[in-house]
Short mmCIF file of C-alpha atoms in Angstrom, two decimals:
data_model
loop_
_atom_site.label_atom_id
_atom_site.label_comp_id
_atom_site.label_asym_id
_atom_site.label_seq_id
_atom_site.Cartn_x
_atom_site.Cartn_y
_atom_site.Cartn_z
CA MET A 872 117.33 113.14 181.19
CA GLY A 873 119.45 113.44 178.13
CA SER A 874 120.35 110.18 176.06
CA LEU A 875 124.09 110.73 176.97
CA LEU A 876 123.23 110.43 180.67
CA ARG A 877 121.38 107.32 179.93
CA LEU A 878 123.98 105.81 178.10
CA ALA A 879 126.60 106.61 180.53
CA PHE A 880 124.53 104.71 183.19
CA VAL A 881 124.43 101.81 180.85
CA PHE A 882 128.38 102.00 180.40
CA ARG A 883 128.75 102.27 184.28
CA GLY A 884 126.02 99.76 185.49
CA VAL A 885 125.50 97.02 182.80
CA ALA A 886 128.36 97.08 180.59
CA SER A 887 131.08 97.51 183.34
CA PRO A 888 133.64 95.32 181.57
CA LEU A 889 133.86 98.34 179.34
CA VAL A 890 134.61 100.75 182.10
CA GLY A 891 137.14 98.41 183.80
CA GLY A 892 139.81 99.37 181.18
CA ALA A 893 138.99 103.15 181.33
CA ALA A 894 139.44 103.28 185.36
CA GLY A 895 143.10 104.11 184.95
CA MET A 896 142.64 106.79 182.40
CA PRO A 897 143.35 110.35 183.74
CA ASN A 898 140.77 113.11 183.65
CA THR A 899 140.81 114.97 180.23
CA LEU A 900 140.12 118.68 179.55
CA ILE A 901 138.05 119.29 176.58
CA SER A 902 137.07 122.49 174.74
CA ALA A 903 133.33 122.65 174.34
CA SER A 904 132.09 125.56 172.05
CA THR A 905 128.91 127.49 172.40
CA PRO A 906 127.92 129.95 169.56
CA LEU A 907 126.93 133.48 170.62
CA HIS A 908 124.11 135.30 168.80
CA PRO A 909 124.50 138.93 170.13
CA THR A 910 122.25 141.74 169.12
CA SER A 911 124.10 144.55 167.39
CA THR A 912 124.59 146.47 170.62
CA GLN A 913 125.93 143.52 172.26
CA ALA A 914 128.17 142.75 169.43
CA GLN A 915 129.40 146.15 169.37
CA ALA A 916 130.36 146.07 173.07
CA LEU A 917 132.06 142.51 172.71
CA GLY A 918 133.80 144.05 169.80
CA ALA A 919 135.21 146.92 171.72
CA MET A 920 136.31 144.61 174.67
CA TRP A 921 138.23 142.35 171.95
CA SER A 922 139.98 145.50 170.47
CA ALA A 923 140.73 147.17 173.72
CA THR A 924 142.35 143.84 175.23
CA GLN A 925 144.25 143.37 172.03
CA GLY A 926 145.61 146.91 172.41
CA LEU A 927 146.27 146.43 176.19
CA HIS A 928 148.05 143.14 175.22
CA LEU A 929 150.16 144.68 172.41
CA THR A 930 151.13 147.66 174.83
CA VAL A 931 152.49 145.21 177.41
CA ARG A 932 154.50 143.39 174.66
CA GLY A 933 155.81 146.67 173.57
CA TRP A 934 156.46 148.09 176.92
CA LEU A 935 158.40 144.92 178.00
CA ARG A 936 160.66 145.23 174.82
CA ALA A 937 161.28 148.90 175.88
CA VAL A 938 162.13 148.38 179.57
CA GLY A 939 164.31 145.34 178.48
CA ARG A 940 166.50 147.91 176.51
CA GLY A 941 166.74 150.07 179.55
CA LEU A 942 164.10 152.55 178.98
CA HIS A 943 162.54 153.72 182.35
CA LEU A 944 158.98 153.65 181.68
CA HIS A 945 156.09 152.50 184.00
CA VAL A 946 153.64 150.27 182.68
CA ARG A 947 150.99 152.75 183.43
CA GLU A 948 152.69 155.43 181.49
CA ALA A 949 152.95 152.93 178.51
CA PHE A 950 149.08 152.61 178.71
CA TRP A 951 148.39 156.22 178.58
CA GLN A 952 151.13 157.03 175.87
CA VAL A 953 149.39 154.45 173.56
CA SER A 954 146.05 155.87 174.26
CA ASP A 955 147.18 159.20 173.40
CA GLY A 956 148.40 157.86 170.00
CA HIS A 957 152.18 157.51 170.79
CA LEU A 958 154.02 154.37 169.49
CA LEU A 959 156.28 151.99 171.73
CA PRO A 960 159.29 150.12 170.21
CA ARG A 961 158.29 147.43 167.73
CA VAL A 962 158.32 143.95 169.04
CA ASP A 963 160.09 141.13 166.98
CA ASP A 964 158.37 137.97 167.78
CA HIS A 965 161.44 135.82 166.82
CA ARG A 966 163.98 137.71 169.23
CA LEU A 967 164.74 137.25 172.86
CA ILE A 968 163.93 140.04 175.13
CA ASP A 969 165.18 141.02 178.69
CA ILE A 970 162.35 140.67 181.10
CA ARG A 971 163.06 142.66 184.41
CA LEU A 972 162.01 141.59 187.77
CA ASP A 973 160.49 145.02 188.43
CA ALA A 974 158.57 144.89 185.38
CA LEU A 975 156.80 141.73 186.48
CA HIS A 976 156.16 143.35 189.81
CA GLN A 977 154.69 146.54 187.91
CA LEU A 978 152.53 144.43 185.84
CA SER A 979 151.14 142.44 188.62
CA GLN A 980 150.13 145.60 190.53
CA VAL A 981 147.82 147.10 187.65
CA THR A 982 144.51 147.87 188.50
CA HIS A 983 141.47 148.85 186.52
CA ALA A 984 141.75 152.50 187.70
CA ASP A 985 145.31 152.57 185.83
CA LEU A 986 143.73 152.18 182.52
CA PRO A 987 142.98 155.08 180.18
CA PRO A 988 139.30 156.07 179.98
CA PRO A 989 138.70 154.39 176.75
CA TRP A 990 139.95 150.98 177.93
CA GLN A 991 138.16 151.54 181.42
CA ARG A 992 134.93 151.69 179.45
CA ALA A 993 135.44 148.69 177.25
CA ILE A 994 137.37 146.15 179.44
CA PRO A 995 135.45 144.97 182.61
CA GLY A 996 137.60 144.51 185.80
CA GLU A 997 137.22 140.75 185.85
CA VAL A 998 138.59 140.53 182.21
CA LEU A 999 141.49 142.82 182.84
CA GLN A 1000 142.52 140.93 185.92
CA ARG A 1001 142.39 137.63 184.32
CA LEU A 1002 144.38 138.89 181.25
CA LEU A 1003 147.15 140.31 183.58
CA ASP A 1004 147.34 137.20 185.55
CA ILE A 1005 148.01 135.21 182.20
CA GLU A 1006 150.60 137.69 181.06
CA VAL A 1007 152.37 137.47 184.53
CA ARG A 1008 151.99 133.78 184.81
CA ARG A 1009 153.67 133.39 181.24
CA LEU A 1010 156.61 135.50 182.47
CA GLN A 1011 157.11 134.04 185.95
CA PRO A 1012 159.73 131.53 185.01
CA PHE A 1013 162.16 134.34 184.61
CA GLY A 1014 161.67 135.72 188.08
CA HIS A 1015 165.17 135.97 189.72
CA GLY A 1016 167.72 138.73 189.90
CA VAL A 1017 167.68 142.28 188.74
CA ARG A 1018 167.03 141.06 185.23
CA ALA A 1019 164.54 138.17 185.47
CA GLY A 1020 165.93 136.43 182.39
CA ARG A 1021 165.46 136.37 178.72
CA ALA A 1022 162.33 135.13 176.89
CA LEU A 1023 160.47 135.44 173.60
CA PRO A 1024 157.87 138.08 173.62
CA LEU A 1025 154.22 137.45 174.74
CA LEU A 1026 152.44 135.90 171.55
CA PRO A 1027 149.38 137.85 170.26
CA LEU A 1028 146.03 136.99 171.78
CA SER A 1029 143.88 134.44 169.86
CA ARG A 1030 141.23 134.26 172.46
CA LEU A 1031 139.82 136.42 175.31
CA ALA A 1032 139.70 134.97 178.85
CA LEU A 1033 136.28 135.46 180.66
CA ASP A 1034 136.96 132.86 183.51
CA ALA A 1035 135.18 135.18 185.98
CA ALA A 1036 133.23 137.25 183.53
CA ALA A 1037 130.98 134.67 181.76
CA ARG A 1038 128.30 132.58 183.33
CA PRO A 1039 125.61 130.45 181.99
CA VAL A 1040 122.04 131.70 182.72
CA ASP A 1041 119.99 128.85 181.02
CA ALA A 1042 120.23 126.75 177.84
CA HIS A 1043 119.74 129.82 175.70
CA HIS A 1044 121.54 132.55 177.53
CA VAL A 1045 124.99 133.57 179.03
CA LEU A 1046 125.65 136.77 181.09
CA ILE A 1047 128.91 138.32 180.14
CA ALA A 1048 130.50 141.09 182.21
CA GLY A 1049 130.02 144.57 180.90
CA LEU A 1050 126.71 143.68 179.01
CA SER A 1051 123.51 144.82 180.62
CA GLU A 1052 121.46 141.86 179.13
CA PRO A 1053 122.29 137.95 178.80
CA VAL A 1054 123.45 137.06 175.28
CA VAL A 1055 121.64 134.53 173.53
CA ALA A 1056 124.04 131.32 173.36
CA ASP A 1057 123.31 127.79 172.04
CA VAL A 1058 124.43 126.06 175.24
CA TRP A 1059 121.71 123.41 174.12
CA SER A 1060 123.80 122.65 171.09
CA LEU A 1061 126.34 120.64 173.19
CA PRO A 1062 125.78 117.07 173.99
CA ASP A 1063 123.21 116.75 176.52
CA ASP A 1064 125.50 115.71 179.43
CA ILE A 1065 128.01 118.64 178.79
CA ALA A 1066 125.23 121.18 178.34
CA GLU A 1067 123.81 120.01 181.68
CA ALA A 1068 127.31 120.27 183.19
CA LEU A 1069 127.69 123.94 182.19
CA LEU A 1070 124.06 124.71 183.72
CA VAL A 1071 125.09 123.27 186.93
CA GLU A 1072 127.12 126.45 187.17
CA ALA A 1073 123.87 128.48 186.75
CA ASP A 1074 122.15 126.54 189.23
CA GLU A 1075 124.99 127.23 191.89
CA GLN A 1076 124.72 130.87 191.00
CA VAL A 1077 120.80 130.46 191.51
CA ALA A 1078 121.29 128.97 194.95
CA ARG A 1079 124.16 131.55 196.00
CA ALA A 1080 122.04 134.54 194.83
CA ALA A 1081 118.88 133.02 196.45
CA ALA A 1082 120.59 132.63 199.78
CA LEU A 1083 122.04 136.03 199.94
CA ALA A 1084 118.63 137.63 198.88
CA ASP A 1085 116.98 135.76 201.75
CA VAL A 1086 119.63 136.79 204.18
CA LEU A 1087 119.31 140.44 203.08
CA LYS A 1088 115.39 140.49 203.29
CA SER A 1089 115.76 139.28 206.71
CA ARG A 1090 118.11 142.29 207.72
CA VAL A 1091 115.62 144.68 205.97
CA LEU A 1092 112.74 143.45 207.91
CA CYS A 1093 115.01 143.96 211.05
CA GLY A 1094 115.27 147.55 210.18
CA ASP A 1095 118.76 147.28 208.59
CA THR A 1096 118.50 150.19 205.91
CA GLY A 1097 122.10 149.34 204.58
CA ALA A 1098 120.81 145.84 203.74
CA ALA A 1099 118.26 147.44 201.31
CA SER A 1100 120.97 148.98 199.26
CA GLU A 1101 122.73 145.73 199.21
CA LEU A 1102 119.57 143.86 198.07
CA TYR A 1103 119.11 146.50 195.39
CA ARG A 1104 122.68 146.01 194.20
CA LEU A 1105 122.18 142.16 194.27
CA HIS A 1106 118.96 142.64 192.04
CA GLN A 1107 121.01 144.70 189.53
CA THR A 1108 123.75 142.14 189.21
CA ALA A 1109 122.18 138.76 189.88
CA TRP A 1110 118.60 139.27 188.35
CA PRO A 1111 118.99 136.67 185.59
CA TRP A 1112 119.22 133.84 188.41
CA LEU A 1113 116.86 135.18 191.04
CA GLY A 1114 113.47 133.47 190.99
CA ARG A 1115 114.60 130.35 189.42
CA GLN A 1116 114.67 127.18 191.19
CA PRO A 1117 118.06 125.18 190.91
CA LYS A 1118 117.63 121.66 189.46
CA LEU A 1119 121.16 120.32 188.72
CA THR A 1120 123.89 119.03 191.09
CA ARG A 1121 127.44 118.34 190.35
CA ASP A 1122 128.18 114.72 189.82
CA PRO A 1123 131.98 113.82 189.94
CA ASP A 1124 131.28 110.80 187.39
CA ARG A 1125 129.81 113.22 184.69
CA PRO A 1126 131.74 116.13 182.91
CA HIS A 1127 131.69 119.44 184.49
CA ARG A 1128 132.84 123.11 183.97
CA TYR A 1129 136.50 123.15 184.93
CA GLN A 1130 137.80 126.81 185.47
CA HIS A 1131 138.28 128.43 182.05
CA VAL A 1132 135.85 130.06 179.35
CA SER A 1133 137.35 132.14 176.52
CA LEU A 1134 135.83 134.21 173.89
CA VAL A 1135 136.92 133.39 170.35
CA GLN A 1136 136.21 134.69 167.00
CA GLN A 1137 135.22 131.85 164.46
CA ALA A 1138 134.20 131.99 160.80
CA GLY A 1139 130.47 131.98 161.71
CA GLY A 1140 130.88 134.80 164.42
CA LEU A 1141 131.50 134.84 168.08
CA ALA A 1142 131.66 131.67 170.45
CA LEU A 1143 132.76 130.80 173.97
CA ASP A 1144 134.93 127.88 174.45
CA TRP A 1145 134.40 126.28 177.91
CA THR A 1146 136.93 124.01 179.43
CA VAL A 1147 135.11 120.88 180.60
CA ARG A 1148 136.61 118.21 182.62
CA VAL A 1149 135.64 114.75 181.59
CA PRO A 1150 136.38 112.17 184.43
CA ALA A 1151 138.06 108.96 184.09
CA GLY A 1152 135.46 106.01 183.01
CA TYR A 1153 132.78 108.63 181.53
CA LEU A 1154 133.53 107.25 178.18
CA PRO A 1155 135.05 103.72 177.41
CA PRO A 1156 138.49 103.80 175.85
CA ALA A 1157 138.56 103.45 171.98
CA ARG A 1158 139.74 100.04 171.44
CA ARG A 1159 138.09 98.91 168.06
CA GLY A 1160 140.73 99.14 165.40
CA ASP A 1161 138.32 98.05 162.40
CA GLY A 1162 137.48 101.77 161.35
CA PHE A 1163 134.39 103.77 161.47
CA GLY A 1164 133.32 105.90 158.48
CA VAL A 1165 130.78 108.79 158.46
CA ASP A 1166 128.65 110.45 155.69
CA LEU A 1167 126.60 113.67 156.30
CA GLY A 1168 123.80 114.68 154.30
CA TYR A 1169 120.11 116.03 154.11
CA ARG A 1170 118.17 112.66 153.27
CA ARG A 1171 119.86 111.23 156.27
CA VAL A 1172 121.61 113.57 158.62
CA VAL A 1173 124.39 110.98 159.44
CA THR A 1174 125.23 107.61 157.86
CA ALA A 1175 127.80 105.61 159.49
CA ALA A 1176 129.59 102.56 158.37
CA SER A 1177 131.70 100.11 160.42
CA ALA A 1178 132.67 96.27 160.49
CA ALA A 1179 129.26 95.72 162.33
CA GLY A 1180 127.25 97.27 159.53
CA VAL A 1181 125.67 100.57 158.64
CA THR A 1182 123.82 102.80 161.08
CA SER A 1183 121.68 106.06 160.04
CA VAL A 1184 119.92 108.98 161.56
CA GLU A 1185 116.97 109.59 159.36
CA ARG A 1186 115.82 113.18 158.95
CA ARG A 1187 112.79 113.89 161.10
CA ALA A 1188 112.06 117.40 160.14
CA GLU A 1189 111.39 118.85 156.69
CA ILE A 1190 113.74 122.00 156.22
CA ARG A 1191 114.01 123.36 152.75
CA ALA A 1192 114.78 127.02 152.93
CA GLY A 1193 116.10 127.07 156.57
CA LEU A 1194 114.65 129.48 159.28
CA PRO A 1195 114.11 133.08 158.50
CA ALA A 1196 116.70 135.46 159.48
CA PRO A 1197 115.78 137.02 162.90
CA ALA A 1198 115.28 140.76 163.81
CA ASP A 1199 118.14 142.29 165.79
CA ASP A 1200 116.55 142.13 169.30
CA ALA A 1201 117.04 139.62 172.21
CA ARG A 1202 113.39 138.40 171.77
CA ALA A 1203 113.81 137.43 167.98
CA LEU A 1204 117.08 135.92 168.68
CA TYR A 1205 115.95 133.56 171.37
CA VAL A 1206 112.86 132.51 169.35
CA ASP A 1207 115.15 131.65 166.45
CA SER A 1208 117.47 129.80 169.01
CA THR A 1209 114.43 127.85 170.35
CA LEU A 1210 113.28 126.87 166.86
CA ARG A 1211 116.81 125.61 166.00
CA ARG A 1212 116.90 123.59 169.13
CA CYS A 1213 113.64 122.17 168.29
CA VAL A 1214 115.01 120.84 165.05
CA LEU A 1215 118.11 119.36 166.64
CA ASP A 1216 116.31 117.67 169.37
CA ALA A 1217 114.13 115.71 166.87
CA HIS A 1218 117.42 113.83 166.07
CA ARG A 1219 119.57 114.45 169.23
CA GLU A 1220 118.88 110.96 170.90
CA GLU A 1221 119.94 109.03 167.77
CA LEU A 1222 122.97 111.55 167.31
CA GLU A 1223 124.31 110.99 170.62
CA ALA A 1224 123.76 107.06 170.40
CA LEU A 1225 125.71 107.12 167.20
CA LEU A 1226 128.51 109.28 168.84
CA ARG A 1227 128.93 106.76 171.41
CA GLN A 1228 129.44 104.20 168.94
CA ALA A 1229 132.00 106.02 166.94
CA LEU A 1230 134.06 107.02 170.16
CA THR A 1231 134.74 103.09 170.81
CA HIS A 1232 136.81 103.20 167.62
CA THR A 1233 140.62 104.17 167.38
CA ASP A 1234 140.01 105.96 164.10
CA VAL A 1235 137.13 107.52 162.59
CA ASN A 1236 136.93 109.13 159.22
CA ILE A 1237 134.12 111.56 158.75
CA GLU A 1238 133.20 113.72 155.78
CA ALA A 1239 134.69 117.05 155.49
CA ILE A 1240 131.58 119.20 154.26
CA ASN A 1241 132.38 121.66 151.31
CA TRP A 1242 129.60 124.08 152.60
CA ALA A 1243 130.41 126.60 149.62
CA GLY A 1244 130.32 123.76 147.06
CA ILE A 1245 126.85 122.60 148.27
CA ARG A 1246 125.48 126.07 148.16
CA ASP A 1247 126.88 127.30 144.93
CA ARG A 1248 127.22 124.07 142.79
CA GLY A 1249 124.45 121.85 144.24
CA GLY A 1250 121.02 121.48 142.62
CA ALA A 1251 119.57 122.69 145.97
CA PRO A 1252 120.93 125.82 147.07
CA TRP A 1253 119.02 125.54 150.47
CA ALA A 1254 120.82 122.16 151.37
CA ALA A 1255 123.63 123.74 153.10
CA GLU A 1256 121.66 125.63 155.75
CA ALA A 1257 119.17 122.64 155.86
CA MET A 1258 122.10 120.27 156.83
CA ALA A 1259 123.30 122.52 159.31
CA LEU A 1260 119.95 123.04 161.14
CA LEU A 1261 119.24 119.28 161.11
CA GLY A 1262 122.64 118.56 163.02
CA ALA A 1263 125.26 117.42 160.44
CA PRO A 1264 127.99 119.84 161.44
CA THR A 1265 126.81 119.43 165.20
CA PHE A 1266 127.92 115.61 164.96
CA THR A 1267 131.33 116.63 163.72
CA ARG A 1268 131.68 119.07 166.45
CA TRP A 1269 130.62 116.59 169.17
CA LEU A 1270 132.96 114.00 167.77
CA ARG A 1271 135.99 116.22 167.74
CA MET A 1272 135.22 117.50 171.14
CA LEU A 1273 134.99 114.22 172.83
CA ALA A 1274 137.68 112.24 170.80
CA PRO A 1275 140.47 113.27 173.37
CA ALA A 1276 138.41 111.82 176.24
CA SER A 1277 138.19 108.34 174.62
CA GLY A 1278 141.49 108.31 172.65
CA THR A 1279 139.81 108.42 169.20
CA ARG A 1280 141.70 109.87 166.36
CA VAL A 1281 139.35 111.95 163.91
CA HIS A 1282 140.08 112.34 160.36
CA LEU A 1283 138.40 114.68 158.00
CA ILE A 1284 137.99 113.10 154.73
CA ASP A 1285 137.59 114.71 151.32
CA PRO A 1286 134.12 113.59 149.96
CA ALA A 1287 135.15 114.20 146.31
CA GLY A 1288 134.01 111.10 144.35
CA THR A 1289 132.43 109.28 147.04
CA SER A 1290 128.91 109.66 145.36
CA ARG A 1291 130.27 107.95 142.29
CA THR A 1292 132.88 105.53 143.28
CA CYS A 1293 131.84 101.86 144.29
CA TRP A 1294 133.02 100.96 147.78
CA ARG A 1295 133.21 97.17 146.93
CA CYS A 1296 135.60 97.38 143.73
CA GLY A 1297 136.50 101.00 143.49
CA GLY A 1298 134.85 101.22 139.95
CA ALA A 1299 132.83 104.07 138.62
CA GLY A 1300 129.17 103.92 139.36
CA GLU A 1301 126.06 105.78 138.75
CA ARG A 1302 123.20 107.31 140.77
CA PRO A 1303 119.83 106.95 138.62
CA TRP A 1304 117.22 109.18 139.61
CA PRO A 1305 115.82 110.00 142.29
CA TYR A 1306 119.59 109.74 143.18
CA THR A 1307 118.80 107.66 146.18
CA HIS A 1308 120.51 104.43 145.06
CA PHE A 1309 124.02 103.46 143.66
CA HIS A 1310 124.74 101.04 140.93
CA CYS A 1311 128.07 99.95 139.91
CA PRO A 1312 128.17 98.32 136.52
CA ALA A 1313 131.59 96.99 137.02
CA CYS A 1314 130.61 94.54 139.73
CA GLY A 1315 126.72 94.82 139.85
CA THR A 1316 126.55 96.38 143.34
CA TRP A 1317 123.35 98.04 143.90
CA THR A 1318 123.01 99.82 147.31
CA ASP A 1319 121.75 102.85 149.03
CA ALA A 1320 123.83 105.94 147.95
CA ASP A 1321 124.53 107.06 151.49
CA HIS A 1322 125.58 103.68 152.57
CA ASN A 1323 127.97 103.39 149.71
CA SER A 1324 129.50 106.80 150.64
CA ALA A 1325 129.97 105.98 154.10
CA ALA A 1326 131.51 102.71 153.43
CA LEU A 1327 133.87 104.39 151.09
CA ILE A 1328 134.88 107.16 153.56
CA ARG A 1329 135.43 104.41 155.92
CA GLN A 1330 138.03 102.90 153.57
CA ARG A 1331 139.88 106.09 152.70
CA VAL A 1332 143.76 106.06 153.31
CA PRO A 1333 145.90 108.72 154.97
CA GLY A 1334 146.73 110.43 151.72
CA ASP A 1335 143.12 111.08 151.11
CA ARG A 1336 142.49 112.83 154.35
CA VAL A 1337 141.99 116.58 154.42
CA VAL A 1338 144.50 118.51 156.79
CA ASN A 1339 142.64 120.62 158.98
#
């Protein structure tokens, strides 16, 4: 069992007074991000899906503008016109448009067969249906009369809804509709309880697929030839889950997948954002107002300062140049993912314990890492990748992910000057070689350099905070 689960048991069982105040807290929805590592073929397919859905969405926006101006044009015709290279009226995002009731009806009746062939090939039916449902739902408040009302145009898509089109297979893979093979995905890079919560979905799929396979096998043995075709189709679509033994069950007192998952484009590549429900009482409410400061690094992955003292997560793996870049095939990407998980797991239990400690505070100041500066101006060009592998940015993601559930406010702090400024008197200090300790000539302080930085970050005021 993961350390978060063990700690959750402690909070519910032994330290019940902490939970008593949380019982009235409503369930909280959080966004849990899973990085994807697609092969070049998978990345091309996902890119085509993204581009096609953007094109479809923009066409819907232009079409709504056109029919609002009185143009008699069916939405299917609009799709084909745009696919053939014709332009629809330009959409002004800042002006109200007329939304016609029959336009909403047309949009709700669109099927996969109505799309031009390029879009049909790029957009799976499950993705199309969810996209159109979102479009119609956003316009439904204007559903009365011949003219349904006036509204601002639909905003551009920032994410692609994959609610019925993405399912975790295991800790390293997610199956996405339209792709023949699961994509390597770092489901394991989430906190243990949340990763297991998503994998409950996989185990439920295992149970459903296995039960259906057993029924079909029985029918085949009874001479039902049609069942053989059904069994073949099942193996074609559910093969990642068949043969596995389900292990996890849904626990209402622990986080679980709610109903949404979206494909997003981040600076580091593609990721899936899962909407996860965190039930009331899972975390104690943030009540400590004495501040919490977090310094991130390589010598120590995380160093945290609070009124109770300083806590550190020591580095337990020697990472210098990082892992080699994997070859572009699923096996190499899986091996790379497994090695990265091994490095993080060496620190996971301590990181999650420190995460729990941080989430009891109303305000947490955490270093905003300047990755480019570490890589380009630091004495160790490999340090940025090494810190990423060890879990420094992972801790930041976890903290910001769970902060809404505890009521914690997370502030990203510019670390400039924290290695040369004394936390006690604010004077200029020095870090003599080998740079592990800090000395302040003004007040005579001698302390660990990471401890000094964490204490100083804890003291930073709002004007010093980096707006993100």
